[in-house]
Coordinates of C-alpha atoms in Angstrom, one line a residue:
Chain A
M25 CA -30.3 3.9 -25.3
S26 CA -26.7 3.0 -24.7
A27 CA -25.0 2.8 -21.3
A28 CA -23.1 6.0 -20.5
V29 CA -21.3 4.1 -17.5
E30 CA -20.9 0.4 -17.2
T31 CA -19.1 -1.5 -14.6
N32 CA -18.6 -5.3 -14.3
D33 CA -17.6 -6.9 -11.1
L34 CA -15.6 -3.9 -10.1
G35 CA -13.2 -4.2 -7.0
R36 CA -10.6 -2.5 -5.2
N37 CA -8.7 -3.1 -2.1
F38 CA -6.3 -0.7 -0.4
G39 CA -4.0 -2.8 1.5
P40 CA -5.9 -5.4 3.6
R41 CA -9.0 -3.3 3.4
T42 CA -11.7 -4.0 0.7
A43 CA -13.1 -0.7 -0.4
L44 CA -15.2 -2.0 -3.4
S45 CA -16.2 -5.6 -4.4
G46 CA -18.1 -7.0 -7.1
V47 CA -20.0 -4.0 -8.3
T48 CA -21.8 -4.4 -11.4
L49 CA -24.2 -1.8 -12.6
S50 CA -25.2 0.1 -15.7
I51 CA -26.3 3.9 -16.1
R52 CA -28.2 5.0 -19.2
A53 CA -27.2 8.0 -21.1
G54 CA -29.0 11.1 -19.9
E55 CA -29.8 9.7 -16.6
M56 CA -29.4 11.6 -13.3
F57 CA -27.9 8.9 -10.9
A58 CA -27.0 8.9 -7.4
L59 CA -24.4 6.5 -5.5
L60 CA -25.7 6.4 -2.1
G61 CA -23.8 5.3 1.1
P62 CA -22.3 6.4 4.2
N63 CA -18.6 7.1 4.6
G64 CA -16.6 4.0 3.8
S65 CA -19.3 2.4 1.7
G66 CA -16.9 2.6 -1.4
K67 CA -18.8 5.3 -3.3
T68 CA -15.8 7.6 -3.5
T69 CA -13.6 4.8 -4.4
L70 CA -16.1 4.0 -7.2
F71 CA -16.2 7.7 -8.2
R72 CA -12.4 7.8 -8.3
I73 CA -12.4 4.7 -10.7
L74 CA -14.8 6.4 -12.9
S75 CA -12.9 9.5 -13.1
T76 CA -9.7 7.6 -14.1
L77 CA -7.9 8.5 -10.8
L78 CA -7.8 5.1 -9.5
V79 CA -7.1 2.1 -11.2
P80 CA -9.5 -0.9 -10.2
G81 CA -8.0 -4.0 -8.6
A82 CA -10.7 -6.3 -10.4
G83 CA -13.3 -6.1 -13.0
T84 CA -13.8 -3.4 -15.5
A85 CA -15.4 -0.1 -15.8
R86 CA -16.4 1.8 -19.0
V87 CA -17.4 5.3 -19.6
G88 CA -19.0 6.3 -22.8
G89 CA -18.0 3.0 -24.0
C90 CA -14.4 3.6 -23.3
D91 CA -12.3 1.5 -20.6
V92 CA -11.2 3.7 -17.7
V93 CA -7.8 1.9 -17.7
G94 CA -7.0 1.0 -21.2
E95 CA -8.4 4.1 -22.8
A96 CA -8.2 6.5 -19.8
M97 CA -7.6 9.4 -22.2
A98 CA -10.6 8.6 -24.3
V99 CA -12.6 8.7 -21.1
R100 CA -11.1 11.9 -20.1
H101 CA -12.2 13.6 -23.3
Q102 CA -15.9 12.7 -22.2
I103 CA -16.1 13.3 -18.6
G104 CA -16.3 16.4 -16.4
V105 CA -15.5 15.8 -12.9
V106 CA -16.8 18.1 -9.9
F107 CA -14.6 17.4 -6.9
Q108 CA -15.7 17.8 -3.1
S109 CA -13.3 20.7 -2.8
P110 CA -13.4 22.9 -6.0
A111 CA -10.5 22.3 -8.3
L112 CA -10.2 26.0 -9.1
D113 CA -7.0 28.2 -8.6
P114 CA -8.3 30.8 -5.9
Q115 CA -5.6 33.1 -6.9
L116 CA -7.0 33.3 -10.5
T117 CA -10.3 35.2 -11.5
V118 CA -13.5 33.3 -12.5
A119 CA -12.5 34.3 -16.3
E120 CA -8.9 33.0 -15.9
N121 CA -10.1 29.8 -14.4
L122 CA -12.6 29.0 -17.2
R123 CA -10.0 30.0 -19.9
W124 CA -7.5 28.0 -18.2
A125 CA -9.6 24.9 -17.9
G126 CA -10.8 25.3 -21.5
N127 CA -6.9 25.3 -22.7
L128 CA -6.7 21.9 -21.0
Y129 CA -9.2 20.5 -23.2
G130 CA -7.8 22.0 -26.3
L131 CA -10.3 24.9 -26.5
R132 CA -8.7 28.4 -27.4
G133 CA -9.3 31.6 -29.1
G134 CA -12.7 33.3 -29.8
E135 CA -14.6 29.8 -29.5
L136 CA -13.2 29.4 -25.9
V137 CA -14.4 33.0 -24.8
V138 CA -17.9 32.4 -26.2
R139 CA -18.1 29.1 -24.4
A140 CA -16.7 30.5 -21.2
R141 CA -19.1 33.4 -21.3
A142 CA -22.0 31.1 -22.1
A143 CA -21.1 28.7 -19.1
A144 CA -20.9 31.6 -16.8
E145 CA -24.1 32.9 -17.7
A146 CA -25.8 29.6 -17.5
L147 CA -24.5 29.0 -14.0
G148 CA -25.4 32.5 -12.8
V149 CA -21.7 33.6 -12.2
S150 CA -21.2 36.2 -15.2
D151 CA -21.4 39.1 -12.8
R152 CA -18.3 37.7 -10.9
W153 CA -16.3 37.3 -14.2
A154 CA -13.4 39.4 -13.3
D155 CA -13.3 38.5 -9.5
R156 CA -10.7 36.3 -8.0
V157 CA -12.2 32.8 -7.1
Q158 CA -11.1 33.2 -3.3
S159 CA -13.4 36.0 -2.9
L160 CA -16.4 33.9 -3.9
S161 CA -18.7 31.9 -1.4
G162 CA -18.6 28.2 -1.2
G163 CA -22.0 28.0 -3.3
L164 CA -20.4 30.3 -6.2
Q165 CA -17.1 28.4 -6.2
R166 CA -19.2 25.3 -6.7
R167 CA -21.0 26.9 -9.7
V168 CA -17.9 28.2 -11.2
E169 CA -16.6 24.6 -10.9
I170 CA -19.5 23.2 -12.7
A171 CA -19.3 26.0 -15.4
K172 CA -15.7 24.8 -15.9
C173 CA -16.5 21.2 -16.1
L174 CA -19.2 21.7 -18.8
L175 CA -17.1 23.9 -21.0
P176 CA -15.7 21.1 -23.0
R177 CA -19.3 19.7 -23.1
P178 CA -18.8 16.3 -21.5
R179 CA -21.2 13.4 -21.9
V180 CA -20.8 12.4 -18.4
L181 CA -20.7 14.7 -15.4
L182 CA -19.4 13.0 -12.4
L183 CA -19.9 14.8 -9.0
D184 CA -18.4 13.8 -5.5
E185 CA -20.7 15.0 -2.7
P186 CA -21.7 18.0 -4.6
S187 CA -23.6 19.6 -1.6
T188 CA -21.0 19.4 0.9
G189 CA -20.3 22.7 2.4
L190 CA -23.5 24.2 0.9
D191 CA -26.1 25.9 2.9
P192 CA -29.8 24.8 2.3
A193 CA -30.5 27.5 -0.3
A194 CA -27.4 26.8 -2.3
R195 CA -28.1 23.1 -2.3
E196 CA -31.5 23.8 -3.7
G197 CA -29.9 26.0 -6.3
L198 CA -27.4 23.5 -7.2
R199 CA -30.2 20.9 -7.7
A200 CA -32.1 23.3 -10.1
T201 CA -28.8 23.8 -11.9
L202 CA -28.1 20.2 -12.4
E203 CA -31.6 19.4 -13.4
R204 CA -31.5 22.4 -16.1
V205 CA -27.8 21.2 -17.3
R206 CA -29.1 17.8 -17.8
R207 CA -32.2 19.1 -19.8
D208 CA -30.3 21.5 -21.7
S209 CA -27.1 19.5 -22.7
E210 CA -28.1 16.2 -22.4
V211 CA -25.4 15.2 -20.2
T212 CA -25.6 12.0 -17.8
V213 CA -25.3 13.0 -14.4
V214 CA -23.7 10.7 -11.7
M215 CA -23.1 11.8 -8.2
T216 CA -22.0 10.3 -5.0
T217 CA -24.0 11.4 -2.0
H218 CA -24.8 10.3 1.8
L219 CA -27.9 12.6 1.7
L220 CA -31.2 11.0 1.2
E221 CA -33.1 14.1 -0.1
E222 CA -30.4 14.3 -2.6
A223 CA -30.7 10.8 -3.8
E224 CA -34.5 10.9 -3.7
R225 CA -34.5 13.4 -6.4
C226 CA -32.4 11.3 -8.9
D227 CA -33.8 9.0 -11.6
R228 CA -32.1 6.0 -10.1
V229 CA -30.2 5.2 -6.9
A230 CA -27.5 2.7 -6.3
I231 CA -27.0 1.9 -2.6
L232 CA -23.5 0.8 -1.6
H233 CA -22.8 -0.7 1.7
R234 CA -19.4 -1.8 3.0
G235 CA -18.1 -1.7 -0.9
R236 CA -20.9 -3.9 -2.1
L237 CA -23.9 -2.8 -4.3
V238 CA -27.0 -3.7 -2.3
A239 CA -29.6 -2.1 -4.7
C240 CA -29.9 -0.1 -7.9
E241 CA -33.4 1.0 -8.5
T242 CA -35.7 4.2 -8.8
P243 CA -36.3 5.9 -5.6
A244 CA -40.1 4.8 -5.9
E245 CA -39.0 1.1 -6.6
L246 CA -36.9 1.3 -3.4
R247 CA -39.6 2.6 -1.4
G248 CA -42.1 0.0 -2.7
R249 CA -39.6 -2.7 -2.1
S250 CA -41.0 -3.6 1.4
G251 CA -44.5 -4.5 1.6
T252 CA -44.9 -2.8 4.9
D253 CA -45.2 0.7 6.1
V254 CA -43.2 2.2 9.0
A255 CA -44.8 3.3 12.5
V256 CA -42.7 5.4 14.6
V257 CA -44.0 5.2 18.3
S258 CA -42.7 7.4 20.9
G259 CA -43.1 7.2 24.5
P260 CA -41.4 7.6 28.0
E261 CA -40.5 4.0 28.3
P262 CA -39.6 2.6 24.8
E263 CA -38.4 -0.8 26.1
A264 CA -41.9 -1.4 27.8
L265 CA -43.7 -0.3 24.6
A266 CA -41.5 -2.6 22.4
A267 CA -42.1 -5.5 24.7
R268 CA -45.9 -4.8 24.4
V269 CA -45.9 -4.6 20.6
R270 CA -44.0 -7.7 20.3
E271 CA -46.3 -9.6 22.6
I272 CA -49.4 -8.3 20.8
F273 CA -48.5 -8.1 17.2
G274 CA -45.2 -9.8 16.7
W275 CA -44.1 -7.1 14.2
P276 CA -40.5 -6.7 13.6
L277 CA -39.1 -3.5 15.4
L278 CA -36.1 -1.4 16.4
V279 CA -35.6 0.7 19.5
R280 CA -33.8 4.0 18.8
G281 CA -33.4 6.3 21.6
E282 CA -36.8 7.6 22.8
R283 CA -38.7 6.1 19.8
L284 CA -39.7 2.7 18.5
R285 CA -39.6 2.0 14.7
V286 CA -42.0 -0.6 13.7
E287 CA -42.6 -2.4 10.3
V288 CA -46.4 -2.7 10.1
P289 CA -48.7 -4.2 7.4
A290 CA -49.3 -1.8 4.6
G291 CA -52.9 -0.6 4.3
G292 CA -53.5 2.1 7.1
E293 CA -55.2 0.0 9.9
A294 CA -52.0 -0.2 11.8
A295 CA -52.0 3.2 13.4
G296 CA -55.4 2.5 14.9
R297 CA -54.6 -0.8 16.2
L298 CA -51.3 0.3 17.8
V299 CA -53.0 3.2 19.5
S300 CA -55.7 1.2 21.1
A301 CA -53.3 -1.6 22.1
L302 CA -50.8 0.9 23.8
G303 CA -53.2 3.5 25.1
A304 CA -51.6 6.2 27.1
A305 CA -48.1 4.4 27.2
A306 CA -47.4 6.0 23.8
D307 CA -47.2 9.9 23.2
S308 CA -47.6 9.5 19.5
V309 CA -47.8 7.1 16.9
T310 CA -47.1 7.9 13.2
V311 CA -47.4 5.7 10.3
G312 CA -45.9 6.4 6.9
R313 CA -44.8 4.8 3.7
P314 CA -41.1 4.0 4.3
T315 CA -38.5 6.6 3.3
L316 CA -35.2 5.7 1.7
E317 CA -33.9 5.9 5.1
D318 CA -36.0 3.0 6.1
V319 CA -35.2 1.2 2.8
F320 CA -31.3 1.6 3.5
L321 CA -31.9 0.4 7.1
D322 CA -33.7 -2.6 5.9
L323 CA -31.0 -3.3 3.2
T324 CA -28.1 -2.8 5.3
G325 CA -29.2 -3.1 8.9
E326 CA -27.5 0.0 9.6
P327 CA -28.7 3.6 9.7
L328 CA -27.3 5.9 6.9
C329 CA -27.2 9.0 9.0
G330 CA -25.2 10.0 12.0
E331 CA -22.1 10.2 10.2
E332 CA -20.5 13.5 9.4
E333 CA -18.3 14.2 6.4
R334 CA -14.4 13.9 7.1
Chain B
M22 CA -14.7 12.4 -30.6
S23 CA -11.4 14.6 -30.5
G24 CA -9.0 11.5 -30.4
K25 CA -7.9 9.1 -27.8
R26 CA -4.5 10.8 -27.3
G27 CA -3.7 13.4 -24.6
L28 CA -3.3 16.9 -25.5
F29 CA 0.1 18.5 -25.2
F30 CA 1.0 22.0 -26.5
L31 CA -1.9 24.0 -25.2
P32 CA -2.2 22.4 -21.9
T33 CA 1.7 22.9 -21.4
L34 CA 1.4 26.4 -22.4
A35 CA -1.6 26.9 -19.9
L36 CA 0.4 25.2 -17.2
W37 CA 3.4 27.5 -18.0
Q38 CA 1.1 30.4 -18.0
R39 CA -0.5 29.8 -14.7
E40 CA 3.0 29.6 -13.0
M41 CA 3.8 32.8 -14.2
T42 CA 0.7 34.6 -13.0
R43 CA 0.8 32.7 -9.6
F44 CA 4.3 34.1 -9.1
V45 CA 3.3 37.6 -9.9
R46 CA 0.5 37.5 -7.5
Q47 CA 2.5 36.2 -4.7
R48 CA 5.0 38.9 -4.2
S49 CA 6.5 37.4 -1.2
R50 CA 8.0 34.6 -3.3
I51 CA 9.8 37.0 -5.6
I52 CA 11.4 38.7 -2.3
G53 CA 12.3 35.4 -0.6
A54 CA 14.0 33.8 -3.5
L55 CA 16.0 36.9 -4.4
A56 CA 16.6 38.6 -1.0
T57 CA 17.7 35.7 0.8
P58 CA 20.6 34.7 -1.5
L59 CA 21.4 38.5 -1.7
L60 CA 21.7 38.7 2.0
F61 CA 23.9 35.6 2.1
W62 CA 26.0 37.2 -0.5
L63 CA 26.5 40.5 1.2
L64 CA 26.9 38.9 4.7
I65 CA 28.7 36.0 4.4
G66 CA 30.7 37.2 1.5
S67 CA 31.9 40.2 3.3
G68 CA 32.2 38.6 6.7
L69 CA 34.1 35.8 5.3
G70 CA 36.1 37.7 3.0
E71 CA 38.8 38.7 5.3
S72 CA 39.5 35.3 6.3
F73 CA 39.1 33.3 3.2
R74 CA 42.5 33.3 1.2
G75 CA 43.4 31.1 -1.4
A76 CA 45.1 30.9 -4.8
E77 CA 41.9 29.9 -6.5
V78 CA 40.0 33.1 -5.0
E79 CA 42.0 35.9 -6.4
G80 CA 39.7 39.1 -6.8
G81 CA 38.3 38.4 -3.3
F82 CA 35.7 36.4 -1.7
M83 CA 32.9 38.5 -2.9
R84 CA 33.7 37.9 -6.4
Y85 CA 34.4 34.1 -5.8
F86 CA 31.0 33.9 -4.0
F87 CA 28.9 35.5 -6.6
P88 CA 28.4 32.7 -8.9
G89 CA 27.6 30.4 -6.1
T90 CA 25.0 33.0 -4.9
V91 CA 23.5 32.8 -8.6
V92 CA 23.3 29.1 -8.2
L93 CA 21.4 29.6 -4.8
I94 CA 18.9 31.7 -6.4
L95 CA 18.4 29.4 -9.3
L96 CA 18.0 26.5 -6.7
F97 CA 15.6 28.3 -4.4
T98 CA 13.3 29.5 -7.0
A99 CA 13.4 26.4 -9.1
I100 CA 12.9 24.1 -6.1
F101 CA 10.4 26.3 -4.4
S102 CA 8.2 26.5 -7.7
T103 CA 7.5 22.9 -7.3
V104 CA 6.0 23.2 -3.7
S105 CA 2.8 24.3 -5.6
V106 CA 2.5 20.6 -6.6
I107 CA 2.0 19.7 -3.2
E108 CA -0.4 22.6 -2.3
D109 CA -2.3 22.0 -5.7
R110 CA -2.8 18.4 -4.5
R111 CA -3.9 19.5 -0.9
D112 CA -6.3 22.0 -2.5
G113 CA -7.7 19.7 -4.9
F114 CA -6.6 21.5 -7.9
L115 CA -4.2 18.9 -9.0
Q116 CA -7.1 16.3 -9.5
G117 CA -8.8 18.7 -11.9
V118 CA -5.6 18.6 -14.2
L119 CA -5.2 14.8 -13.8
V120 CA -8.9 14.1 -15.1
A121 CA -8.3 16.5 -18.2
P122 CA -7.2 14.7 -21.3
V123 CA -3.8 16.1 -20.8
S124 CA -0.7 14.1 -21.7
R125 CA 1.2 13.4 -18.6
A126 CA 4.3 14.8 -20.2
S127 CA 2.5 18.1 -20.6
I128 CA 2.1 18.2 -16.9
V129 CA 5.6 17.7 -16.2
S130 CA 6.8 20.1 -18.9
G131 CA 4.3 22.8 -18.2
K132 CA 5.8 22.7 -14.5
C133 CA 9.3 22.4 -15.4
L134 CA 9.2 24.9 -18.1
G135 CA 7.3 27.4 -15.6
G136 CA 9.9 26.8 -12.7
M137 CA 12.8 27.2 -15.3
T138 CA 11.5 30.5 -16.4
L139 CA 11.1 31.9 -13.0
A140 CA 14.4 30.6 -11.8
A141 CA 16.4 31.9 -14.7
A142 CA 14.7 35.1 -14.7
Q143 CA 15.6 35.8 -11.1
A144 CA 19.1 34.6 -11.3
A145 CA 19.6 36.5 -14.5
L146 CA 18.2 39.8 -12.5
F147 CA 21.0 39.1 -9.8
C148 CA 23.4 38.7 -12.4
L149 CA 23.0 42.4 -13.5
A150 CA 25.1 43.2 -10.4
A151 CA 27.9 41.1 -11.5
P152 CA 30.2 44.1 -12.5
W153 CA 30.1 45.4 -9.0
A154 CA 31.5 42.0 -7.9
G155 CA 34.4 42.5 -10.4
L156 CA 32.7 40.1 -13.0
P157 CA 32.2 42.1 -16.1
L158 CA 29.4 41.3 -18.5
D159 CA 29.7 41.1 -22.3
G160 CA 28.0 39.5 -24.9
A161 CA 29.7 36.1 -24.7
V162 CA 29.3 36.2 -20.8
V163 CA 25.5 36.7 -21.3
V164 CA 25.1 34.1 -23.8
R165 CA 26.9 31.5 -21.8
L166 CA 24.9 32.7 -18.7
L167 CA 21.5 32.1 -20.3
V168 CA 22.5 28.8 -21.4
V169 CA 23.4 27.7 -17.9
L170 CA 20.5 29.3 -16.2
L171 CA 17.9 27.9 -18.6
L172 CA 19.4 24.3 -18.4
G173 CA 20.0 24.5 -14.9
G174 CA 16.5 26.0 -14.0
F175 CA 15.0 23.1 -15.8
A176 CA 16.9 20.4 -14.3
L177 CA 16.5 21.9 -10.8
T178 CA 12.5 22.2 -11.1
A179 CA 12.3 18.6 -12.6
L180 CA 14.3 17.5 -9.4
G181 CA 12.0 19.5 -7.2
F182 CA 9.0 17.9 -9.0
V183 CA 10.5 14.3 -8.5
I184 CA 10.8 15.1 -4.7
A185 CA 7.5 17.0 -4.3
W186 CA 5.2 14.6 -6.2
P187 CA 4.9 11.8 -3.7
L188 CA 4.8 13.9 -0.7
E189 CA 1.6 14.8 1.2
S190 CA 2.7 17.8 3.1
T191 CA 5.2 20.7 2.5
Q192 CA 7.1 20.0 5.7
G193 CA 8.6 16.8 4.1
F194 CA 9.7 19.1 1.4
H195 CA 11.7 21.7 3.7
V196 CA 13.4 18.6 5.4
M197 CA 14.6 17.4 2.0
M198 CA 15.8 21.1 1.1
N199 CA 17.7 21.5 4.3
L200 CA 19.1 17.9 4.4
V201 CA 20.0 17.3 1.0
L202 CA 19.9 20.3 -1.4
I203 CA 21.7 22.8 0.7
P204 CA 24.4 20.5 1.8
L205 CA 24.7 19.6 -2.2
W206 CA 25.0 23.4 -2.8
L207 CA 27.7 23.9 -0.1
L208 CA 29.8 21.2 -1.8
S209 CA 29.2 22.4 -5.3
G210 CA 32.1 24.7 -5.3
A211 CA 29.7 27.6 -4.6
F212 CA 31.0 28.3 -1.5
F213 CA 34.6 27.0 -1.3
P214 CA 36.7 25.5 -4.3
A215 CA 37.2 21.7 -4.3
R216 CA 40.7 20.7 -3.8
A217 CA 42.4 18.0 -5.5
G218 CA 43.3 14.9 -3.5
T219 CA 40.7 15.6 -0.8
W220 CA 37.1 14.2 -0.5
T221 CA 35.7 17.5 -1.7
E222 CA 37.2 16.4 -5.2
W223 CA 34.9 13.3 -5.6
A224 CA 32.2 15.0 -3.7
A225 CA 32.2 17.8 -6.6
A226 CA 32.5 15.0 -9.2
V227 CA 29.4 13.4 -8.4
N228 CA 27.4 16.3 -7.3
P229 CA 25.2 17.5 -10.2
L230 CA 24.8 21.0 -8.6
A231 CA 28.8 21.3 -9.0
Y232 CA 28.4 21.2 -12.7
I233 CA 25.6 24.0 -12.5
T234 CA 28.0 26.0 -10.4
A235 CA 30.8 25.3 -12.8
G236 CA 28.9 26.5 -15.6
V237 CA 28.0 29.7 -14.1
R238 CA 31.5 30.3 -12.8
R239 CA 32.9 29.4 -16.5
A240 CA 30.3 31.6 -17.8
F241 CA 31.8 34.6 -16.0
Y242 CA 35.5 33.7 -16.3
G243 CA 35.6 31.9 -19.5
D244 CA 37.4 28.6 -20.2
G245 CA 40.6 30.1 -20.5
A246 CA 40.9 31.0 -16.7
D247 CA 42.7 28.7 -14.5
L248 CA 40.0 27.5 -12.0
G249 CA 41.7 24.4 -10.5
L250 CA 39.3 21.4 -10.7
V251 CA 36.3 23.5 -12.4
P252 CA 35.3 21.8 -15.5
T253 CA 35.1 23.4 -19.0
F254 CA 31.7 25.3 -19.9
G255 CA 31.0 22.6 -22.6
A256 CA 31.7 19.7 -20.1
A257 CA 29.6 21.2 -17.4
M258 CA 26.5 21.7 -19.8
T259 CA 26.7 18.3 -21.1
V260 CA 26.7 16.9 -17.5
T261 CA 23.9 19.2 -16.6
L262 CA 21.9 18.3 -19.9
I263 CA 22.2 14.7 -19.0
F264 CA 21.1 15.5 -15.4
A265 CA 18.0 17.4 -16.8
A266 CA 16.9 14.5 -19.0
I267 CA 17.1 12.0 -16.2
M268 CA 15.1 14.1 -13.9
F269 CA 12.7 14.8 -16.6
V270 CA 12.3 11.1 -17.2
L271 CA 12.0 10.4 -13.6
A272 CA 9.3 13.0 -13.0
L273 CA 7.4 11.5 -15.9
R274 CA 7.5 8.1 -14.3
V275 CA 6.4 9.4 -10.9
V276 CA 3.4 11.2 -12.4
R277 CA 2.3 8.0 -14.3
R278 CA 2.7 6.1 -11.0
G279 CA 0.2 8.3 -9.3
G280 CA 0.1 10.4 -6.2
P281 CA 0.2 9.4 -2.4
E282 CA -3.7 8.9 -2.5
S283 CA -3.9 6.3 -5.1
R284 CA -2.1 3.7 -3.0

């Protein structure tokens, strides 16, 4: 299969600040792809370049085989873009917004009405057809926005932090919607996210850190990257625990608050060895396969979480 | 694939239509753009009328001030219709338009034609009161009025677009309005006539708004009337046409350069 999105040594500076540097990646047609990273990692810069809103400073990017700079209009014909804040007119109704958006893509008349109805139906917003968008909840607005973006039948759907501002139920609904959309309309889905559970359910994940691409693999491959498991040990005196673990086992570890995160050999014996070595000094010991969070920490040396959206 | 070029006509129509719908749904805008100049005209016109005497203003100040009020309505409506550029950017709506395969000329045209329609319609509505100010309406007057209102409305909306596009907040816009546009209007001959040999003469000569005011004045009075320095209708419209063209090209250039967030 051909690449739906391809970047080659892509970079962009804002004044003296490097937002993106040397990013080379290829997204296959029909893939569900996540750009994962905290704020300032460059994922939004990459998103804006792919959606033709920002010109790269270095390197090239192609979407659907067309260059985002030289053939920007051809790229725009092929993409649907879902922004963090819905690009809907709150004063217009759902129907008016869909019709209006269709016009921008050259759709009109009977065909437009049929497509708009079908899109509203598919996204479960047809019962709000005649309501003004400002009267809809955030989750519903996001769905109207996606319906709007699917109207012109894009080959690539780009989403910027699609679950921002959604409650857990709406997030789950959005996820199901995206999976269905991808299956039904064979669209390539590319989303930026700083949420691991969102990235976890994509086909492949690109991890961005300080403007650089540090990994681009399936979630399973990422987790399998390290040959180690991760043990989390908690106790009243984490520093003392850390000293003991270092002394006895010499395993790499990190102290985070009340807890100790230890990289232990895979295989399952580590839990027992830790419990017998630490005894009553530890309140609990849990060992598991590394999560994407662990992988992120390994790759970047920094935790992903703890940062809120702007 | 449906071509590599941006679409023009349908998006332009859609953008124009949205301006209309939004305007109708925001009633305060209709009142604001019409009531403020009307109050100006009534209060300033009747208040200053007594103390304002000059050869150029026969028929009283209310009559003199009427074309200037028409231009103020045109200015307010046209300029404020472009505030939505800033609001659309803030709300994220504009991005949705920018990523659509829409030619950039269509984005400018839809906006300018929308602002033009609204401004000309509001000003025309006010012009229906002209007979009470001692300015009778006949066929020729109406035709001339439509020409100057449409052309002037387009030019002023394009000017507003050029100002609004690079701004991140509406505050900057109000500063521009108060510091630049209102003084331009005051010096346009709307309020008092430019006098030969004084600085008001060249101030009016280089002021694009003065030609729109002149156009409205000539539309009412005709080219035969002695209006001092006020140029003929044809001359005023030629300058306004050039002004509109320059503003349109500038608007196109600022759009192609990108908004404040792309730097």
